[in-house]
Tab-separated table of C-alpha atoms and ligand atoms in Angstrom:
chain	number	residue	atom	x	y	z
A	1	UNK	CA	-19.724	-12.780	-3.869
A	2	UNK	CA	-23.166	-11.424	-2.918
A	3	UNK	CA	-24.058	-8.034	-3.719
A	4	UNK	CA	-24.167	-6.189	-0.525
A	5	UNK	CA	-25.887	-2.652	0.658
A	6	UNK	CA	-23.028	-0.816	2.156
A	7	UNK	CA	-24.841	1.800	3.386
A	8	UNK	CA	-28.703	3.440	1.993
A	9	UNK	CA	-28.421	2.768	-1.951
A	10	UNK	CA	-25.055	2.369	-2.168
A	11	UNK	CA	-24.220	-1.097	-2.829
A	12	UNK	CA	-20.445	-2.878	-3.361
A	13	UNK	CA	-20.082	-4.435	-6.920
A	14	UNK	CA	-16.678	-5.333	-6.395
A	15	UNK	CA	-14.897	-8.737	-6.893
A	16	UNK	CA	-12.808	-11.271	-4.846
A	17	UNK	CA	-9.316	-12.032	-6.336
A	18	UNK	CA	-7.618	-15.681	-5.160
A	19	UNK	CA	-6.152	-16.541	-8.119
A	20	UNK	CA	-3.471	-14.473	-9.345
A	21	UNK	CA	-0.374	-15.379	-7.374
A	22	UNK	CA	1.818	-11.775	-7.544
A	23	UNK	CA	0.375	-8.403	-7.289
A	24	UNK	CA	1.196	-5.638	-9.652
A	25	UNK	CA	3.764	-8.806	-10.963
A	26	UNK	CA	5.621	-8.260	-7.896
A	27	UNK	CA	4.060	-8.760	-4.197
A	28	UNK	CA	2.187	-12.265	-3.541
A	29	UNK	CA	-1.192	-12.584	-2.141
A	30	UNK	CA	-1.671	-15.209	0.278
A	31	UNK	CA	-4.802	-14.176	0.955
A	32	UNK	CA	-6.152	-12.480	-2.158
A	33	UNK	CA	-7.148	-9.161	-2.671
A	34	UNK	CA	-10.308	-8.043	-3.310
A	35	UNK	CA	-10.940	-5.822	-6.224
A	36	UNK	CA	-13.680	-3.037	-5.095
A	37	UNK	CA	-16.215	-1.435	-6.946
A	38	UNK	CA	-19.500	0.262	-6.225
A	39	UNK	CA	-23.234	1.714	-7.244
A	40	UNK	CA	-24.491	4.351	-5.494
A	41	UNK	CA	-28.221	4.667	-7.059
A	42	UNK	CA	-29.815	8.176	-6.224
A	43	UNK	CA	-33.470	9.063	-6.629
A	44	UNK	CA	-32.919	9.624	-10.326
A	45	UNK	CA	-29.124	8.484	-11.172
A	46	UNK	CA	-26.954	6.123	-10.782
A	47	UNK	CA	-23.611	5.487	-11.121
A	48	UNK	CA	-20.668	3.364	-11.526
A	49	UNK	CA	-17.946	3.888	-8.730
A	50	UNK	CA	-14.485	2.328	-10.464
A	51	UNK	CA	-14.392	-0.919	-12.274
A	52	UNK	CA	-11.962	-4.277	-11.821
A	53	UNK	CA	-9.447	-6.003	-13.881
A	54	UNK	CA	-10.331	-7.058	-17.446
A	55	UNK	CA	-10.341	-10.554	-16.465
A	56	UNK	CA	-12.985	-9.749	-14.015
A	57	UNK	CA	-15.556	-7.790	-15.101
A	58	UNK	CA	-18.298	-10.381	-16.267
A	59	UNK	CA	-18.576	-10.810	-11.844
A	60	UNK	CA	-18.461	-7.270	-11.737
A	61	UNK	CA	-21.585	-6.975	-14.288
A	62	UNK	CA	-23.457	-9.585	-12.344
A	63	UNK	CA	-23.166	-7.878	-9.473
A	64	UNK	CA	-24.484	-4.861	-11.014
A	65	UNK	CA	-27.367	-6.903	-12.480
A	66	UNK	CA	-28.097	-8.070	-8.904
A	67	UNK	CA	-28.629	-4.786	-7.406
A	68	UNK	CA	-32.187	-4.086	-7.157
A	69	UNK	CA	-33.665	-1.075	-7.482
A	70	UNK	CA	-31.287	-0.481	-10.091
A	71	UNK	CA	-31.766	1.254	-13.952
A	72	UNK	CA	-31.539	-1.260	-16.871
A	73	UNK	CA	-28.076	0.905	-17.065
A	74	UNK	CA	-26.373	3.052	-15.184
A	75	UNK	CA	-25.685	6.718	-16.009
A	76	UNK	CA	-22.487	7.517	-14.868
A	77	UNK	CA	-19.152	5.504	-14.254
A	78	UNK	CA	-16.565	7.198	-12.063
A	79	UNK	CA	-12.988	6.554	-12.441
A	80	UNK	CA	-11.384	7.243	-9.157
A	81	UNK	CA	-8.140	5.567	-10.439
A	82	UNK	CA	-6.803	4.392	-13.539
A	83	UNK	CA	-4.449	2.003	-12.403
A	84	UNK	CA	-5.417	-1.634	-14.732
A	85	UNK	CA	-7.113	-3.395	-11.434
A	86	UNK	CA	-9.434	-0.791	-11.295
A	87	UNK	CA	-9.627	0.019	-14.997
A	88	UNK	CA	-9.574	-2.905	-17.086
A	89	UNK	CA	-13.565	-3.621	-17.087
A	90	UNK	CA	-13.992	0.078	-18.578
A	91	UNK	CA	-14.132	-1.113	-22.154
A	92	UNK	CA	-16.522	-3.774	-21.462
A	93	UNK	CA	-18.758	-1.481	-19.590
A	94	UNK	CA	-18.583	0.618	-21.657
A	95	UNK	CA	-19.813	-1.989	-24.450
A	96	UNK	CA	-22.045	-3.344	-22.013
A	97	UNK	CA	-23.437	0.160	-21.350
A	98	UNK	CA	-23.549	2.429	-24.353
A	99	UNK	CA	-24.996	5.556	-23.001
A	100	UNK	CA	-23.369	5.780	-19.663
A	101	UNK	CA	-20.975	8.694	-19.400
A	102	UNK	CA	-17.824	8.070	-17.593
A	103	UNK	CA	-16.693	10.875	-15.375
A	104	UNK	CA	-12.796	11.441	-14.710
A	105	UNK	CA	-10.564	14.936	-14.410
A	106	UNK	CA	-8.369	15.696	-17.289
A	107	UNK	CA	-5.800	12.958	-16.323
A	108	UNK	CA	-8.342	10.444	-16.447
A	109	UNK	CA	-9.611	11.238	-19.743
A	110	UNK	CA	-6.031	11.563	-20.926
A	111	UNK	CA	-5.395	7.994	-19.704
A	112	UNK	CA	-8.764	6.416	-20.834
A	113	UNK	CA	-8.262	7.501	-24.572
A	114	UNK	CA	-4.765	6.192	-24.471
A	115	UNK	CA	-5.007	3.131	-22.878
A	116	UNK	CA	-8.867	2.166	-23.981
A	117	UNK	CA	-9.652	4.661	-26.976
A	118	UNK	CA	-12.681	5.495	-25.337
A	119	UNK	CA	-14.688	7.778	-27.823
A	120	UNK	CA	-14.629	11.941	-26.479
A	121	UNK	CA	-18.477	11.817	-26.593
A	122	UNK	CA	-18.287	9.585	-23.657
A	123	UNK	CA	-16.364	11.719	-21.191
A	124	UNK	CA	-18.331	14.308	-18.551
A	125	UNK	CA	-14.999	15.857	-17.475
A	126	UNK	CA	-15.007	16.957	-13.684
A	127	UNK	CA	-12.865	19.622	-11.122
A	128	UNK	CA	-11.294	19.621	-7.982
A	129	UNK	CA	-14.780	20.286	-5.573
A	130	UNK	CA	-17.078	19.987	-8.335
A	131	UNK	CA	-20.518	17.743	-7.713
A	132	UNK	CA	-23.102	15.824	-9.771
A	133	UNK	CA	-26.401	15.429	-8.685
A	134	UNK	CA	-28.004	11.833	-8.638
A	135	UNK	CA	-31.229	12.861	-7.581
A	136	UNK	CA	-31.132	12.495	-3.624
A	137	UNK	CA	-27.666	12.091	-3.756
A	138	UNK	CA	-24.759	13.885	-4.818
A	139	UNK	CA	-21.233	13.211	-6.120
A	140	UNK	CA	-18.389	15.479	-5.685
A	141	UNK	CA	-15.057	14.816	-6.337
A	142	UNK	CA	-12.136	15.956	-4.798
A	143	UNK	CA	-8.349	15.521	-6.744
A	144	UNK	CA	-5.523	13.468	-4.685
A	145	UNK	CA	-2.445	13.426	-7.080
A	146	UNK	CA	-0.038	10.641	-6.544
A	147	UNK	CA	-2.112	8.259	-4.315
A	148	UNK	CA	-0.941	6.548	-6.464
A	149	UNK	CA	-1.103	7.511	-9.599
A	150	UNK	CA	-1.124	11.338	-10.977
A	151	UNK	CA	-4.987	11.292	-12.041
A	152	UNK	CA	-6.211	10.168	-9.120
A	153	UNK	CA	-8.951	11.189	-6.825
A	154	UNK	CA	-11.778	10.557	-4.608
A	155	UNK	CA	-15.385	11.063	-4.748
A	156	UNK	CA	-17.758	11.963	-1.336
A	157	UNK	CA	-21.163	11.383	-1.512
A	158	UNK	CA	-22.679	13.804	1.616
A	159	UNK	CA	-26.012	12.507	2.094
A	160	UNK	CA	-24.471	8.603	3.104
A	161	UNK	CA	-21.171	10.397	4.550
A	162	UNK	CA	-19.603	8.062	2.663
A	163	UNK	CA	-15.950	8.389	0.969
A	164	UNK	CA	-14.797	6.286	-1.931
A	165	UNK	CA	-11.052	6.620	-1.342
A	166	UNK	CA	-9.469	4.495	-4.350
A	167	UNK	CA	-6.172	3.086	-3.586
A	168	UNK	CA	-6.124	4.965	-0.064
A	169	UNK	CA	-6.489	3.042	3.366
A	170	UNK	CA	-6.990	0.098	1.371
A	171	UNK	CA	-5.187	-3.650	1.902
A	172	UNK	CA	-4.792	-6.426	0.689
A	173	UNK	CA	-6.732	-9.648	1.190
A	174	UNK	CA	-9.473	-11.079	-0.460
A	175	UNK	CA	-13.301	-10.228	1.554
A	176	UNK	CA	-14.455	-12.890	3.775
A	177	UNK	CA	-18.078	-12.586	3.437
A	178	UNK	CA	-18.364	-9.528	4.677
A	179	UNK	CA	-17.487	-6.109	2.744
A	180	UNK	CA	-17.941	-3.955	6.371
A	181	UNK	CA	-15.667	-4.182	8.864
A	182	UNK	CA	-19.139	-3.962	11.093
A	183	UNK	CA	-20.013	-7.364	9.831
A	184	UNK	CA	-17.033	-9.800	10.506
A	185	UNK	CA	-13.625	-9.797	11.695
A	186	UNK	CA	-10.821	-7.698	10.023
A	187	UNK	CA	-7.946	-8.259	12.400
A	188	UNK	CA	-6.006	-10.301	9.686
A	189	UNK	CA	-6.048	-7.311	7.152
A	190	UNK	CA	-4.057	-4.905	9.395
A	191	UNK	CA	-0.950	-6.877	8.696
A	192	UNK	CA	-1.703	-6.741	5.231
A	193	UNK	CA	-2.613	-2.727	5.314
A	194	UNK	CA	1.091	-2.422	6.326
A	195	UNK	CA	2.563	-4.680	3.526
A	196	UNK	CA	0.015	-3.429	0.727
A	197	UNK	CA	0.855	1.233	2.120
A	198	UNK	CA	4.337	0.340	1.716
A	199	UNK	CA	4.789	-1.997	-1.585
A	200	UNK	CA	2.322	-0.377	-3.516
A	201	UNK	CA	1.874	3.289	-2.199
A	202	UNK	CA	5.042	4.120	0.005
A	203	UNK	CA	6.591	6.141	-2.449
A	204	UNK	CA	4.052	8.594	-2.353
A	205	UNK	CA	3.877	9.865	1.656
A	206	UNK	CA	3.732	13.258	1.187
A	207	UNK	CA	0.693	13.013	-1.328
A	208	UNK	CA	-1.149	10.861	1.003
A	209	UNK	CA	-0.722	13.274	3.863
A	210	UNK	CA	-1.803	15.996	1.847
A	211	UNK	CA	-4.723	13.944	0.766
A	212	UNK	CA	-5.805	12.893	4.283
A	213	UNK	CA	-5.898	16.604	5.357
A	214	UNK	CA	-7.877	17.688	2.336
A	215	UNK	CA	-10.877	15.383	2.642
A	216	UNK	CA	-10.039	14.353	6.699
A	217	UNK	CA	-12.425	16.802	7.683
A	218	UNK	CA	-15.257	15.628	6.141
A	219	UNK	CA	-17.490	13.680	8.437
A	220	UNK	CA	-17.112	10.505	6.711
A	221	UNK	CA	-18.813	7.527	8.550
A	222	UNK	CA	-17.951	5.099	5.405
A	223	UNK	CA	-14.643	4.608	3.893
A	224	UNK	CA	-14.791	2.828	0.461
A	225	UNK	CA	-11.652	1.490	-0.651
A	226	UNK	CA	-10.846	0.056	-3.739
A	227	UNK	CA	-9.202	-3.092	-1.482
A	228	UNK	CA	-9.827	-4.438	1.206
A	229	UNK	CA	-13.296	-4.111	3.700
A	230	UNK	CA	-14.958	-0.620	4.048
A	231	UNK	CA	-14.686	0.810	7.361
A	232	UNK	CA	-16.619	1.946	9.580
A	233	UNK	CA	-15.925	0.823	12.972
A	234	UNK	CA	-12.215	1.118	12.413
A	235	UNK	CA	-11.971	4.520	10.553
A	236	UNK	CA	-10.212	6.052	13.484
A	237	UNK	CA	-7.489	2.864	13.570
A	238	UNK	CA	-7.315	3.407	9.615
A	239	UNK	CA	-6.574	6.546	8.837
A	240	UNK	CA	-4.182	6.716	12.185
A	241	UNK	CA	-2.115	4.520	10.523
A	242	UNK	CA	-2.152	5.323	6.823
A	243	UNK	CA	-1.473	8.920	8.777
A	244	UNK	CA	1.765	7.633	10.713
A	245	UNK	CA	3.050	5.678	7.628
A	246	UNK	CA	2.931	8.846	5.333
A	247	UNK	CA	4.147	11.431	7.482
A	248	UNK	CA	7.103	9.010	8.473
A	249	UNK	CA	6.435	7.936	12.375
A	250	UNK	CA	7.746	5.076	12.579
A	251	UNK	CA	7.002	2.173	15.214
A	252	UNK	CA	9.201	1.730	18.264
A	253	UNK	CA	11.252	-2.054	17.218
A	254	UNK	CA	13.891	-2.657	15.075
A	255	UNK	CA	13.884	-4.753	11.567
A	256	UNK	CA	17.246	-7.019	10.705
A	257	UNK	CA	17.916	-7.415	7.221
A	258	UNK	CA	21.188	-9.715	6.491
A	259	UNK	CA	22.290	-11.257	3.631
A	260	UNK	CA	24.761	-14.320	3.977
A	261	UNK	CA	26.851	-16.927	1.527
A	262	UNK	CA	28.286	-19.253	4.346
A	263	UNK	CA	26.610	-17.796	7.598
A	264	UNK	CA	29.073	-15.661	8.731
A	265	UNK	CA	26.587	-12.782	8.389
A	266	UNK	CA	23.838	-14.748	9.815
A	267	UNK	CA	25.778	-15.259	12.891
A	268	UNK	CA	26.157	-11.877	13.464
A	269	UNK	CA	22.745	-10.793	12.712
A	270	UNK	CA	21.335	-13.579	15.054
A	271	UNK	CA	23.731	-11.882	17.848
A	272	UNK	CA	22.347	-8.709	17.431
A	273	UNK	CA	19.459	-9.943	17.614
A	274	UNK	CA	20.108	-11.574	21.086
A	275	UNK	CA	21.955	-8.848	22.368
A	276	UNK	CA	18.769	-6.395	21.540
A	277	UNK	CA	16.660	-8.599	23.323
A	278	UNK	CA	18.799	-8.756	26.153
A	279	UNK	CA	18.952	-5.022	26.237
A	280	UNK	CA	14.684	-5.707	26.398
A	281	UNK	CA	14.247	-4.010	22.769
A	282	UNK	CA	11.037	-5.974	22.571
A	283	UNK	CA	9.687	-5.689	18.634
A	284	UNK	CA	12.434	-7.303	16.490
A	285	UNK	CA	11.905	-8.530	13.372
A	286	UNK	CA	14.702	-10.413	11.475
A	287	UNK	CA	14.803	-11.414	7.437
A	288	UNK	CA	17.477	-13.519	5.428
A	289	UNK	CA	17.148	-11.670	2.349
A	290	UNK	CA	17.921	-14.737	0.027
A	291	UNK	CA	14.788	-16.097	1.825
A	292	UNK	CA	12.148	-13.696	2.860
A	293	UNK	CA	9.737	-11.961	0.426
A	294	UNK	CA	10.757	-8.542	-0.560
A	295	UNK	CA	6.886	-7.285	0.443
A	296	UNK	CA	7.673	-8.649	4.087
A	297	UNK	CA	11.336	-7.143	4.235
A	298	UNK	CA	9.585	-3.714	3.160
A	299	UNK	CA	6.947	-3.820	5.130
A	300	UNK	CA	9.014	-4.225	8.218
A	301	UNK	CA	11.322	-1.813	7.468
A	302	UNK	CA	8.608	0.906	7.044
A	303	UNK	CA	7.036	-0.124	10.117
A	304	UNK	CA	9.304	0.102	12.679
A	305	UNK	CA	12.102	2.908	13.490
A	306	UNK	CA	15.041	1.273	13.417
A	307	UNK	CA	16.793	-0.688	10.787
A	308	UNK	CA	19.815	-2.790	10.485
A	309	UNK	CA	21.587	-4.425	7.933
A	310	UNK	CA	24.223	-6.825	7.168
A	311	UNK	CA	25.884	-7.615	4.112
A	312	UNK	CA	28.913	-9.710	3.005
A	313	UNK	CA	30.985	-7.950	0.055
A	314	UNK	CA	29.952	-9.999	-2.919
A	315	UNK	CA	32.082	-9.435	-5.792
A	316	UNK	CA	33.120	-6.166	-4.468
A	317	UNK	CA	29.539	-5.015	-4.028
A	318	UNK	CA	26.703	-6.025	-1.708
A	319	UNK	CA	25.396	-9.349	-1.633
A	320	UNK	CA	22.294	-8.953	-4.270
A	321	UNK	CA	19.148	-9.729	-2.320
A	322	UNK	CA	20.747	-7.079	0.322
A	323	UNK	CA	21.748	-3.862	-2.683
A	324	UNK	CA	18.126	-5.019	-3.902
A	325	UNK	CA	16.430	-4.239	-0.675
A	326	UNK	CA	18.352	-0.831	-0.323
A	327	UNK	CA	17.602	-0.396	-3.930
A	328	UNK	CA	13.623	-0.955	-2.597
A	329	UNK	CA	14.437	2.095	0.201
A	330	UNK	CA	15.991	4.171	-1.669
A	331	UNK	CA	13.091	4.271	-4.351
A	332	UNK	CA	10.098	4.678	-2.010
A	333	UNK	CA	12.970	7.309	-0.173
A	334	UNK	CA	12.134	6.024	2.838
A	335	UNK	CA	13.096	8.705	5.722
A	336	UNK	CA	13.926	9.181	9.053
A	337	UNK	CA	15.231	5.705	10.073
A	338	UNK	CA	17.967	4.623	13.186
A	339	UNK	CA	19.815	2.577	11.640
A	340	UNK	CA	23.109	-0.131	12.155
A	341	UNK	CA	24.953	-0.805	9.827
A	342	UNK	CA	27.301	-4.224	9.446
A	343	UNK	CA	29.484	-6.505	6.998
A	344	UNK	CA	31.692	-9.041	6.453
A	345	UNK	CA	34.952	-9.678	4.056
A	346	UNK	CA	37.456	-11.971	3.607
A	347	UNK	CA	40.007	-10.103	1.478
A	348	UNK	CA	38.608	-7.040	0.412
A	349	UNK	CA	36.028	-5.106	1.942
A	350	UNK	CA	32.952	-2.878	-0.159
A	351	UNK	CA	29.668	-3.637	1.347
A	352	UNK	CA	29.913	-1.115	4.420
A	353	UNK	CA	30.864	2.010	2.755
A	354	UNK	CA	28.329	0.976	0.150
A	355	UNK	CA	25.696	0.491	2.708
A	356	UNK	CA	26.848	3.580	4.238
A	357	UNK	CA	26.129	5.296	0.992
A	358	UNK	CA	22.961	4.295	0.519
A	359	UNK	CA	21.849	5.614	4.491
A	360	UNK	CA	23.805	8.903	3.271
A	361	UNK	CA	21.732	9.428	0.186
A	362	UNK	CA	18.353	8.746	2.381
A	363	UNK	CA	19.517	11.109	5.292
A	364	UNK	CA	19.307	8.049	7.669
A	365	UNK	CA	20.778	8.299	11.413
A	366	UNK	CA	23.523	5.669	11.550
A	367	UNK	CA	24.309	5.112	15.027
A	368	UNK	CA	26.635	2.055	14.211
A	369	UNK	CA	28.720	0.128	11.984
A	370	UNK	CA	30.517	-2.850	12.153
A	371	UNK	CA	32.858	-4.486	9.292
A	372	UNK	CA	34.136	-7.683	10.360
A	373	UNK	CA	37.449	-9.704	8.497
A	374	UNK	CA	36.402	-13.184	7.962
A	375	UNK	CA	35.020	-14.839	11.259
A	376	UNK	CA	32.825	-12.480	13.480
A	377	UNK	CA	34.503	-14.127	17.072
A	378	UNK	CA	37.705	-13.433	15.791
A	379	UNK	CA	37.956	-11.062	17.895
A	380	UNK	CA	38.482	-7.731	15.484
A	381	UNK	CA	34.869	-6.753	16.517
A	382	UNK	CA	33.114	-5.196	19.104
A	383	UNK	CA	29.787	-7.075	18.618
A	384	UNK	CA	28.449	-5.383	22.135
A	385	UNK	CA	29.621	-2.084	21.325
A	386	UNK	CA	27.414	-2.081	18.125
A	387	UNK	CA	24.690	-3.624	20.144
A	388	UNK	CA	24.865	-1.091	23.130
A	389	UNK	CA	24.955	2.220	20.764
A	390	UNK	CA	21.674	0.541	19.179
A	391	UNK	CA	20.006	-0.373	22.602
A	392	UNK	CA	20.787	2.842	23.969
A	393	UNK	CA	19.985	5.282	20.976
A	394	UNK	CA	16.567	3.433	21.289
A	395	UNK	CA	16.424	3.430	25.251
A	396	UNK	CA	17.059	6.945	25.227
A	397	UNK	CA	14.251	8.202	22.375
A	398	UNK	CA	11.238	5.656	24.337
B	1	FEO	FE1	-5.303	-0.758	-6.811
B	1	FEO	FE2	-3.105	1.792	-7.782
B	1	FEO	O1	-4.361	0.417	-7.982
């Protein structure tokens, strides 16, 4: 893509990604994702903000060769992140580039020798707060463990009021042209900020809370990302909802998750849903597990408040696409949801009190449970009593 000035000498390098099918191995990308990197070129310095994936980096280096204005070679390269999407092009840069120091705290360096064997001589290590002059502009670099890896951190450059955030208040989605949200439309990657916070950094709430309130004050009027468009116009939107998602405030709706063999499950689940609507819950979201991704069942879930989920007993545990989903909450210890909780048997019955067991372990307000023997109109259920302890629990909190 074309090099673009994202604000006074500060110019995206980064690098559209359509062809890999799975990020991280694991979450797809129908639209891409765009791999961000970016020069900031000061009176007298420049430098290198984060690199792409191995695979990538001959763009990248074109895109620094297109920047005009620019030093045969920059000075500095700053490793916000060492995560492989960000890092991989380091060794060729540094090829590439054989004088430019490459800044990082001790993490970073840690990490760079160990997965690159980058040479000691190369290294200008930094500290929390501490600053680099460019010339006319400055670099200082603030540490934000965990988001979303330990060595991580941003760097602020005051003179553009511009923030280079790494993996924070990015999403996914390849760039469409544009790189600022000023210059084309970004509706499409809010979705895709929901699905990318909680696959790839949703573990890690409490570290991006304690990031936003160390740097929030700054008067930023630039986020960089290392995915996704920089912001601008949207800041306010942005960090609002990488904000609510961290700190646990959820969404008013309510996400069904079912599994089922021979659709006695799925009958139920597509009652509930009906009988939530009918109670006018109006944001309901419902996933077969066998069928839906794992990103979108996760994404969901983190979004919105409530959370039910039906399983059949399957070998006397749950049904697997259902104990992995769980298995997905109960890593990223997802908190704080209202939750249903419902299953089916024919002769012996495990999936309830092992869903129950999983909402125990995440401290998880289960307002109702339903275990149903064999078919769910055969009367042994109350179907509308589950329904109406839902609908109300949620009536009463709007
Ligand atoms: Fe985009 Fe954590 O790397």
């Amino acid at each position: 893509m074309a090099v673009k000035e994202v604000s006074k000498g500060i110019y995206y390098v980064g690098v559209n990604e359509r062809t890999i099918h799975l990020f991280e191995g694991l979450w797809p990308l129908p639209l891409g994702v765009s791999l961000n990197a970016y020069m900031v070129v000061g009176s007298e310095k420049t430098a290198l903000i984060d690199s792409v994936e191995w695979s990538d980096v001959e763009c990248q280096l074109d895109n620094i060769a297109a920047v005009e204005g620019r030093s045969a070679e920059p000075d500095y390269l700053v490793v916000n992140h060492m995560e492989p999407d960000h890092s991989g092009g380091i060794p060729e840069l540094c090829r590439r580039f054989p004088e430019m120091k490459v800044i990082g705290n001790n993490l970073t360096i840690q990490m760079l020798k160990g997965y690159y064997g980058i040479a000691d001589d190369r290294f200008v290590q930094i500290g929390d707060g501490e600053t680099i002059s460019l010339g006319d502009k400055t670099l200082q670099f603030f540490k934000t463990p965990m988001v979303h890896w330990p060595e991580t951190m941003m760097t602020w450059v005051a003179e553009n009021s511009t923030l280079f955030t790494g993996d924070a208040f990015g999403c996914f989605g390849a760039l469409e042209g544009g790189v600022v949200d000023t210059e084309f439309d970004t509706s499409r990657y809010i979705p895709e900020m929901y699905r990318y916070y909680s696959n790839i950094v949703g573990k890690y709430g409490t570290p991006v809370t304690n990031a936003i309130k160390k740097v929030g004050n700054l008067p930023f009027r630039f986020i960089c990302p290392t995915h996704g468009p920089v912001w601008h116009d949207r800041i306010p939107e942005i960090v609002e909802i990488y904000s609510r998602l961290s700190s646990s405030q959820w969404e008013d709706g309510i996400t069904i998750i079912y599994g089922s063999m021979y659709g006695h499950t799925a009958g139920m689940a597509s009652k509930i849903a009906d009988g939530l609507a009918e109670r006018e819950i109006r944001t309901i979201r419902v996933h077969d597990a066998s069928r839906s991704s794992m990103s979108d069942m996760i994404s969901d879930a983190f979004r919105y408040r409530g959370l039910v989920v039906g399983s059949p007993t399957y070998s006397m545990n749950l049904f697997p696409p259902v104990e992995a989903f769980m298995k997905a909450m109960e890593v990223r210890e997802v908190k704080g949801k209202v939750c249903g909780f419902f299953s089916n048997f024919t002769w012996a019955s495990a999936a309830l009190p092992l869903l129950e067991e999983y909402g125990g372990k995440l401290g998880w307000d289960v307002v109702a449970t339903m275990n149903v023997k064999m078919r769910p109109d055969c009367g042994c259920n109350d179907t509308a009593g589950f329904i109406d302890a839902l609908a109300d629990r949620f009536r009463s909190e709007a």
